[in-house]
PDB file of C-alpha atoms in Angstrom:
ATOM      1  CA  MET A   1      34.208 -14.709  25.652  1.00  0.00           C
ATOM      2  CA  LEU A   2      31.583 -16.503  23.633  1.00  0.00           C
ATOM      3  CA  ALA A   3      29.077 -14.346  21.763  1.00  0.00           C
ATOM      4  CA  PRO A   4      25.424 -15.049  22.511  1.00  0.00           C
ATOM      5  CA  ALA A   5      23.744 -17.350  20.031  1.00  0.00           C
ATOM      6  CA  PRO A   6      21.400 -15.590  17.626  1.00  0.00           C
ATOM      7  CA  VAL A   7      17.788 -15.734  18.630  1.00  0.00           C
ATOM      8  CA  ARG A   8      15.653 -17.550  16.082  1.00  0.00           C
ATOM      9  CA  PRO A   9      12.170 -16.029  15.730  1.00  0.00           C
ATOM     10  CA  ARG A  10       9.242 -18.251  16.567  1.00  0.00           C
ATOM     11  CA  LEU A  11       7.470 -20.061  13.745  1.00  0.00           C
ATOM     12  CA  ARG A  12       4.500 -17.675  13.855  1.00  0.00           C
ATOM     13  CA  ALA A  13       6.806 -14.684  13.506  1.00  0.00           C
ATOM     14  CA  ARG A  14       8.736 -16.329  10.659  1.00  0.00           C
ATOM     15  CA  LEU A  15       5.489 -16.842   8.742  1.00  0.00           C
ATOM     16  CA  LEU A  16       4.492 -13.165   8.865  1.00  0.00           C
ATOM     17  CA  VAL A  17       6.497 -12.024   5.861  1.00  0.00           C
ATOM     18  CA  PRO A  18       5.900 -15.093   3.632  1.00  0.00           C
ATOM     19  CA  GLY A  19       2.211 -14.810   4.462  1.00  0.00           C
ATOM     20  CA  ALA A  20       2.197 -11.138   3.513  1.00  0.00           C
ATOM     21  CA  GLN A  21       4.040 -11.811   0.260  1.00  0.00           C
ATOM     22  CA  ALA A  22       1.628 -14.629  -0.627  1.00  0.00           C
ATOM     23  CA  ALA A  23      -1.340 -12.333   0.022  1.00  0.00           C
ATOM     24  CA  PHE A  24       0.157  -9.653  -2.230  1.00  0.00           C
ATOM     25  CA  ALA A  25       0.823 -12.210  -4.991  1.00  0.00           C
ATOM     26  CA  VAL A  26      -2.755 -13.516  -4.967  1.00  0.00           C
ATOM     27  CA  ALA A  27      -4.108  -9.954  -4.915  1.00  0.00           C
ATOM     28  CA  LEU A  28      -1.983  -9.135  -7.960  1.00  0.00           C
ATOM     29  CA  VAL A  29      -3.390 -12.159  -9.807  1.00  0.00           C
ATOM     30  CA  LEU A  30      -6.961 -11.069  -9.009  1.00  0.00           C
ATOM     31  CA  LEU A  31      -6.261  -7.567 -10.307  1.00  0.00           C
ATOM     32  CA  ALA A  32      -4.705  -8.988 -13.478  1.00  0.00           C
ATOM     33  CA  VAL A  33      -7.805 -11.125 -14.110  1.00  0.00           C
ATOM     34  CA  LEU A  34     -10.025  -8.061 -13.692  1.00  0.00           C
ATOM     35  CA  HIS A  35      -8.012  -6.163 -16.271  1.00  0.00           C
ATOM     36  CA  LEU A  36      -7.891  -9.007 -18.794  1.00  0.00           C
ATOM     37  CA  ASP A  37     -11.354 -10.597 -18.552  1.00  0.00           C
ATOM     38  CA  ARG A  38     -13.882  -8.202 -20.056  1.00  0.00           C
ATOM     39  CA  SER A  39     -16.807 -10.491 -19.146  1.00  0.00           C
ATOM     40  CA  LEU A  40     -16.049  -9.905 -15.475  1.00  0.00           C
ATOM     41  CA  ALA A  41     -15.116  -6.245 -15.854  1.00  0.00           C
ATOM     42  CA  PRO A  42     -16.209  -4.569 -19.116  1.00  0.00           C
ATOM     43  CA  LEU A  43     -14.145  -1.440 -18.428  1.00  0.00           C
ATOM     44  CA  ASP A  44     -11.537   0.534 -20.327  1.00  0.00           C
ATOM     45  CA  PRO A  45      -8.337   0.466 -18.209  1.00  0.00           C
ATOM     46  CA  VAL A  46      -7.230   3.772 -19.709  1.00  0.00           C
ATOM     47  CA  SER A  47     -10.271   5.820 -18.721  1.00  0.00           C
ATOM     48  CA  ALA A  48     -12.170   3.858 -16.042  1.00  0.00           C
ATOM     49  CA  MET A  49     -11.206   4.393 -12.427  1.00  0.00           C
ATOM     50  CA  LEU A  50     -10.114   1.474 -10.279  1.00  0.00           C
ATOM     51  CA  SER A  51     -13.109   2.021  -8.010  1.00  0.00           C
ATOM     52  CA  ASP A  52     -15.376   1.231 -10.965  1.00  0.00           C
ATOM     53  CA  TYR A  53     -14.488  -2.423 -10.444  1.00  0.00           C
ATOM     54  CA  ALA A  54     -16.827  -2.321  -7.444  1.00  0.00           C
ATOM     55  CA  LEU A  55     -19.734  -1.913  -9.890  1.00  0.00           C
ATOM     56  CA  VAL A  56     -19.012  -4.830 -12.248  1.00  0.00           C
ATOM     57  CA  PRO A  57     -19.898  -8.562 -12.137  1.00  0.00           C
ATOM     58  CA  GLY A  58     -16.350  -9.361 -11.006  1.00  0.00           C
ATOM     59  CA  ARG A  59     -16.606  -7.153  -7.946  1.00  0.00           C
ATOM     60  CA  TRP A  60     -15.623 -10.064  -5.704  1.00  0.00           C
ATOM     61  CA  LEU A  61     -12.185 -10.097  -7.338  1.00  0.00           C
ATOM     62  CA  TRP A  62     -11.746  -6.398  -6.585  1.00  0.00           C
ATOM     63  CA  ASP A  63     -12.908  -6.776  -2.990  1.00  0.00           C
ATOM     64  CA  GLY A  64     -10.738  -9.857  -2.548  1.00  0.00           C
ATOM     65  CA  ALA A  65      -7.651  -8.041  -3.835  1.00  0.00           C
ATOM     66  CA  LEU A  66      -8.228  -5.172  -1.417  1.00  0.00           C
ATOM     67  CA  ILE A  67      -8.827  -7.468   1.556  1.00  0.00           C
ATOM     68  CA  LEU A  68      -5.744  -9.553   0.768  1.00  0.00           C
ATOM     69  CA  THR A  69      -3.604  -6.433   0.369  1.00  0.00           C
ATOM     70  CA  SER A  70      -4.877  -5.056   3.670  1.00  0.00           C
ATOM     71  CA  THR A  71      -4.250  -8.366   5.449  1.00  0.00           C
ATOM     72  CA  GLY A  72      -0.779  -8.723   3.965  1.00  0.00           C
ATOM     73  CA  SER A  73       0.043  -5.130   4.879  1.00  0.00           C
ATOM     74  CA  ALA A  74      -1.028  -5.751   8.480  1.00  0.00           C
ATOM     75  CA  ALA A  75       1.272  -8.781   8.665  1.00  0.00           C
ATOM     76  CA  LEU A  76       4.073  -6.708   7.183  1.00  0.00           C
ATOM     77  CA  LEU A  77       3.441  -3.991   9.754  1.00  0.00           C
ATOM     78  CA  VAL A  78       3.815  -6.493  12.580  1.00  0.00           C
ATOM     79  CA  ALA A  79       7.031  -7.895  11.072  1.00  0.00           C
ATOM     80  CA  LEU A  80       8.612  -4.468  10.584  1.00  0.00           C
ATOM     81  CA  ARG A  81       7.516  -3.453  14.057  1.00  0.00           C
ATOM     82  CA  ARG A  82       8.958  -6.587  15.674  1.00  0.00           C
ATOM     83  CA  ARG A  83      12.369  -5.937  14.139  1.00  0.00           C
ATOM     84  CA  GLY A  84      12.417  -2.289  15.207  1.00  0.00           C
ATOM     85  CA  LEU A  85      12.345  -0.942  11.653  1.00  0.00           C
ATOM     86  CA  LEU A  86       8.918   0.641  12.072  1.00  0.00           C
ATOM     87  CA  ALA A  87       8.954   1.885  15.657  1.00  0.00           C
ATOM     88  CA  ASN A  88       7.879   5.496  15.135  1.00  0.00           C
ATOM     89  CA  PRO A  89       4.262   5.829  16.381  1.00  0.00           C
ATOM     90  CA  ALA A  90       3.341   8.242  13.578  1.00  0.00           C
ATOM     91  CA  LEU A  91       4.556   5.803  10.923  1.00  0.00           C
ATOM     92  CA  VAL A  92       2.774   2.921  12.609  1.00  0.00           C
ATOM     93  CA  ALA A  93      -0.427   4.997  12.589  1.00  0.00           C
ATOM     94  CA  ALA A  94       0.037   5.805   8.887  1.00  0.00           C
ATOM     95  CA  LYS A  95       0.509   2.097   8.076  1.00  0.00           C
ATOM     96  CA  VAL A  96      -2.610   1.239  10.104  1.00  0.00           C
ATOM     97  CA  LEU A  97      -4.504   3.914   8.149  1.00  0.00           C
ATOM     98  CA  TRP A  98      -3.400   2.252   4.916  1.00  0.00           C
ATOM     99  CA  CYS A  99      -4.717  -1.131   6.078  1.00  0.00           C
ATOM    100  CA  VAL A 100      -8.025   0.245   7.392  1.00  0.00           C
ATOM    101  CA  SER A 101      -8.680   2.495   4.403  1.00  0.00           C
ATOM    102  CA  LEU A 102      -8.185  -0.439   2.016  1.00  0.00           C
ATOM    103  CA  LEU A 103     -10.891  -2.332   3.874  1.00  0.00           C
ATOM    104  CA  ALA A 104     -13.151   0.734   3.794  1.00  0.00           C
ATOM    105  CA  VAL A 105     -12.716   1.025   0.014  1.00  0.00           C
ATOM    106  CA  ALA A 106     -13.792  -2.620  -0.288  1.00  0.00           C
ATOM    107  CA  VAL A 107     -16.785  -2.303   2.044  1.00  0.00           C
ATOM    108  CA  PHE A 108     -18.093   1.076   0.856  1.00  0.00           C
ATOM    109  CA  ALA A 109     -18.548   1.165  -2.919  1.00  0.00           C
ATOM    110  CA  LYS A 110     -18.338   4.361  -4.937  1.00  0.00           C
ATOM    111  CA  ASP A 111     -21.449   6.096  -6.223  1.00  0.00           C
ATOM    112  CA  PRO A 112     -22.242   5.337  -9.888  1.00  0.00           C
ATOM    113  CA  GLN A 113     -21.194   8.075 -12.294  1.00  0.00           C
ATOM    114  CA  GLY A 114     -23.965  10.654 -12.521  1.00  0.00           C
ATOM    115  CA  GLY A 115     -25.933   9.098  -9.662  1.00  0.00           C
ATOM    116  CA  ALA A 116     -26.932  10.607  -6.341  1.00  0.00           C
ATOM    117  CA  ILE A 117     -24.216  11.301  -3.772  1.00  0.00           C
ATOM    118  CA  THR A 118     -24.633   8.950  -0.830  1.00  0.00           C
ATOM    119  CA  ALA A 119     -22.973   8.566   2.560  1.00  0.00           C
ATOM    120  CA  THR A 120     -21.457   5.305   1.344  1.00  0.00           C
ATOM    121  CA  GLY A 121     -19.965   7.050  -1.659  1.00  0.00           C
ATOM    122  CA  LYS A 122     -18.503   9.813   0.522  1.00  0.00           C
ATOM    123  CA  ILE A 123     -16.867   7.281   2.838  1.00  0.00           C
ATOM    124  CA  HIS A 124     -15.425   5.551  -0.211  1.00  0.00           C
ATOM    125  CA  LEU A 125     -14.064   8.856  -1.497  1.00  0.00           C
ATOM    126  CA  TYR A 126     -12.348   9.764   1.756  1.00  0.00           C
ATOM    127  CA  ALA A 127     -10.992   6.237   2.210  1.00  0.00           C
ATOM    128  CA  SER A 128      -9.579   6.277  -1.329  1.00  0.00           C
ATOM    129  CA  ALA A 129      -7.802   9.562  -0.636  1.00  0.00           C
ATOM    130  CA  VAL A 130      -6.225   8.139   2.530  1.00  0.00           C
ATOM    131  CA  THR A 131      -5.252   4.936   0.734  1.00  0.00           C
ATOM    132  CA  CYS A 132      -3.421   6.727  -2.052  1.00  0.00           C
ATOM    133  CA  LEU A 133      -1.333   8.891   0.294  1.00  0.00           C
ATOM    134  CA  SER A 134      -0.665   6.824   3.418  1.00  0.00           C
ATOM    135  CA  LEU A 135       1.583   4.127   1.921  1.00  0.00           C
ATOM    136  CA  PRO A 136       3.897   6.564   0.066  1.00  0.00           C
ATOM    137  CA  VAL A 137       4.252   8.569   3.288  1.00  0.00           C
ATOM    138  CA  VAL A 138       5.298   5.422   5.160  1.00  0.00           C
ATOM    139  CA  GLY A 139       7.679   4.353   2.387  1.00  0.00           C
ATOM    140  CA  TRP A 140       9.344   7.751   2.167  1.00  0.00           C
ATOM    141  CA  ALA A 141       9.677   8.272   5.929  1.00  0.00           C
ATOM    142  CA  LEU A 142      10.917   4.721   6.538  1.00  0.00           C
ATOM    143  CA  GLY A 143      13.498   5.069   3.777  1.00  0.00           C
ATOM    144  CA  ARG A 144      14.649   8.425   5.073  1.00  0.00           C
ATOM    145  CA  ARG A 145      14.968   7.097   8.620  1.00  0.00           C
ATOM    146  CA  HIS A 146      17.278   4.243   7.595  1.00  0.00           C
ATOM    147  CA  ARG A 147      19.088   5.809   4.644  1.00  0.00           C
ATOM    148  CA  ASP A 148      22.433   6.013   6.493  1.00  0.00           C
ATOM    149  CA  ASP A 149      22.307   2.489   7.906  1.00  0.00           C
ATOM    150  CA  PRO A 150      24.656   0.346   5.768  1.00  0.00           C
ATOM    151  CA  ARG A 151      22.513  -2.739   6.434  1.00  0.00           C
ATOM    152  CA  TRP A 152      19.404  -1.177   4.950  1.00  0.00           C
ATOM    153  CA  HIS A 153      20.735   1.481   2.578  1.00  0.00           C
ATOM    154  CA  ARG A 154      19.585  -0.249  -0.619  1.00  0.00           C
ATOM    155  CA  PHE A 155      16.092  -0.938   0.726  1.00  0.00           C
ATOM    156  CA  ALA A 156      15.810   2.592   2.107  1.00  0.00           C
ATOM    157  CA  THR A 157      16.835   4.092  -1.236  1.00  0.00           C
ATOM    158  CA  TRP A 158      14.246   2.139  -3.237  1.00  0.00           C
ATOM    159  CA  SER A 159      11.579   2.802  -0.620  1.00  0.00           C
ATOM    160  CA  ARG A 160      12.115   6.557  -0.929  1.00  0.00           C
ATOM    161  CA  ARG A 161      12.303   6.473  -4.725  1.00  0.00           C
ATOM    162  CA  LEU A 162       9.081   4.530  -5.206  1.00  0.00           C
ATOM    163  CA  ALA A 163       7.228   6.620  -2.621  1.00  0.00           C
ATOM    164  CA  LEU A 164       8.296   9.886  -4.245  1.00  0.00           C
ATOM    165  CA  ALA A 165       7.488   8.546  -7.718  1.00  0.00           C
ATOM    166  CA  ALA A 166       3.932   7.647  -6.622  1.00  0.00           C
ATOM    167  CA  ILE A 167       3.060  11.045  -5.139  1.00  0.00           C
ATOM    168  CA  PRO A 168       2.797  13.009  -8.456  1.00  0.00           C
ATOM    169  CA  PHE A 169       0.209  10.490  -9.686  1.00  0.00           C
ATOM    170  CA  TYR A 170      -1.832  11.340  -6.606  1.00  0.00           C
ATOM    171  CA  LEU A 171      -2.091  15.068  -7.396  1.00  0.00           C
ATOM    172  CA  PRO A 172      -4.657  14.840 -10.267  1.00  0.00           C
ATOM    173  CA  PHE A 173      -7.083  13.326  -7.751  1.00  0.00           C
ATOM    174  CA  ILE A 174      -6.345  15.141  -4.497  1.00  0.00           C
ATOM    175  CA  VAL A 175      -6.380  18.684  -5.934  1.00  0.00           C
ATOM    176  CA  PRO A 176      -9.937  18.468  -7.367  1.00  0.00           C
ATOM    177  CA  PHE A 177     -10.990  16.510  -4.271  1.00  0.00           C
ATOM    178  CA  THR A 178      -9.752  19.290  -1.957  1.00  0.00           C
ATOM    179  CA  VAL A 179     -11.309  22.075  -3.996  1.00  0.00           C
ATOM    180  CA  ASN A 180     -14.666  20.360  -4.472  1.00  0.00           C
ATOM    181  CA  VAL A 181     -15.155  18.844  -1.017  1.00  0.00           C
ATOM    182  CA  LEU A 182     -13.472  21.341   1.259  1.00  0.00           C
ATOM    183  CA  LEU A 183     -13.812  24.603  -0.666  1.00  0.00           C
ATOM    184  CA  GLY A 184     -17.062  24.009  -2.501  1.00  0.00           C
ATOM    185  CA  GLY A 185     -15.554  24.285  -5.968  1.00  0.00           C
ATOM    186  CA  HIS A 186     -16.425  22.426  -9.147  1.00  0.00           C
ATOM    187  CA  LEU A 187     -13.109  21.304 -10.571  1.00  0.00           C
ATOM    188  CA  PRO A 188     -13.512  18.131 -12.649  1.00  0.00           C
ATOM    189  CA  THR A 189     -11.500  15.117 -11.558  1.00  0.00           C
ATOM    190  CA  VAL A 190      -9.187  14.097 -14.345  1.00  0.00           C
ATOM    191  CA  ALA A 191     -10.597  10.830 -15.665  1.00  0.00           C
ATOM    192  CA  THR A 192      -7.191   9.264 -15.850  1.00  0.00           C
ATOM    193  CA  GLY A 193      -7.633   5.583 -15.151  1.00  0.00           C
ATOM    194  CA  LEU A 194      -4.183   5.010 -16.629  1.00  0.00           C
ATOM    195  CA  VAL A 195      -2.634   7.478 -14.172  1.00  0.00           C
ATOM    196  CA  GLU A 196      -4.347   5.732 -11.281  1.00  0.00           C
ATOM    197  CA  ARG A 197      -3.106   2.350 -12.479  1.00  0.00           C
ATOM    198  CA  LEU A 198       0.451   3.626 -12.765  1.00  0.00           C
ATOM    199  CA  MET A 199       0.198   4.809  -9.167  1.00  0.00           C
ATOM    200  CA  MET A 200      -1.123   1.371  -8.205  1.00  0.00           C
ATOM    201  CA  VAL A 201       1.863  -0.319  -9.878  1.00  0.00           C
ATOM    202  CA  LEU A 202       4.279   1.921  -7.973  1.00  0.00           C
ATOM    203  CA  GLU A 203       2.564   1.171  -4.667  1.00  0.00           C
ATOM    204  CA  ILE A 204       2.621  -2.573  -5.379  1.00  0.00           C
ATOM    205  CA  ALA A 205       6.341  -2.253  -6.099  1.00  0.00           C
ATOM    206  CA  LEU A 206       6.760  -0.366  -2.814  1.00  0.00           C
ATOM    207  CA  LEU A 207       4.987  -3.171  -0.948  1.00  0.00           C
ATOM    208  CA  ALA A 208       7.337  -5.661  -2.615  1.00  0.00           C
ATOM    209  CA  VAL A 209      10.368  -3.679  -1.436  1.00  0.00           C
ATOM    210  CA  LEU A 210       9.004  -3.437   2.112  1.00  0.00           C
ATOM    211  CA  GLY A 211       8.252  -7.152   2.053  1.00  0.00           C
ATOM    212  CA  HIS A 212      11.785  -8.048   0.948  1.00  0.00           C
ATOM    213  CA  TRP A 213      13.184  -5.610   3.520  1.00  0.00           C
ATOM    214  CA  ALA A 214      11.158  -7.273   6.286  1.00  0.00           C
ATOM    215  CA  HIS A 215      12.225 -10.713   5.040  1.00  0.00           C
ATOM    216  CA  ARG A 216      15.897  -9.774   5.378  1.00  0.00           C
ATOM    217  CA  ALA A 217      15.317  -8.215   8.788  1.00  0.00           C
ATOM    218  CA  MET A 218      13.532 -11.315  10.107  1.00  0.00           C
ATOM    219  CA  ARG A 219      16.530 -13.560   9.450  1.00  0.00           C
ATOM    220  CA  PRO A 220      18.070 -14.992  12.645  1.00  0.00           C
ATOM    221  CA  GLY A 221      20.976 -12.978  13.974  1.00  0.00           C
ATOM    222  CA  ARG A 222      19.813  -9.612  12.598  1.00  0.00           C
ATOM    223  CA  VAL A 223      20.258  -6.896  15.186  1.00  0.00           C
ATOM    224  CA  GLN A 224      17.195  -4.848  15.931  1.00  0.00           C
ATOM    225  CA  VAL A 225      17.320  -1.186  14.982  1.00  0.00           C
ATOM    226  CA  ARG A 226      15.264   1.692  16.224  1.00  0.00           C
ATOM    227  CA  ALA A 227      13.221   4.099  14.099  1.00  0.00           C
TER     228      ALA A 227
END
């Protein structure tokens, strides 16, 4: 009995992952320019927070990087969803939160250091907190879900590793945030721009792994799996 011929995804579906990877690559270039060109962003990468790029002449590079990353992540979400890798509604919601919170960080700038606290600044703060946590949660849960599948074991392993490695870098920000905002405390946020950038590198690496994973899954003849 002849086996059914593999179904080749439509052109639009095949462009999802390359489009996402291209968006991530351009976003990475924009971030590199911000860190290297002091005329556009006269900031110290070791001490200045990433959100400070919203207050410099090169803000459009920062906003562009966030928008491209959000757009690429949305395309990646669709690709992973179409192949059954990201079928759990909770994980889909977490990935949507990542995409939306990135846009919110771009639209709502942080309050200048020492300035008045505004509604815009509060939205930025909450969106930043969601952004830092949502992607590692997705990466860890997705890797755990598929860790025993021989087709995806390598991707699942790296997804879990990168997600778990990123979480400790999140703690210096979320602990003071929780105490100050929710409990009315006055813990200072550790001014660790370097820590935040290391977390950013890990999350970019996680996006690269998810992108490569989706690329392999979108190949014709791959059997859909359920998460």
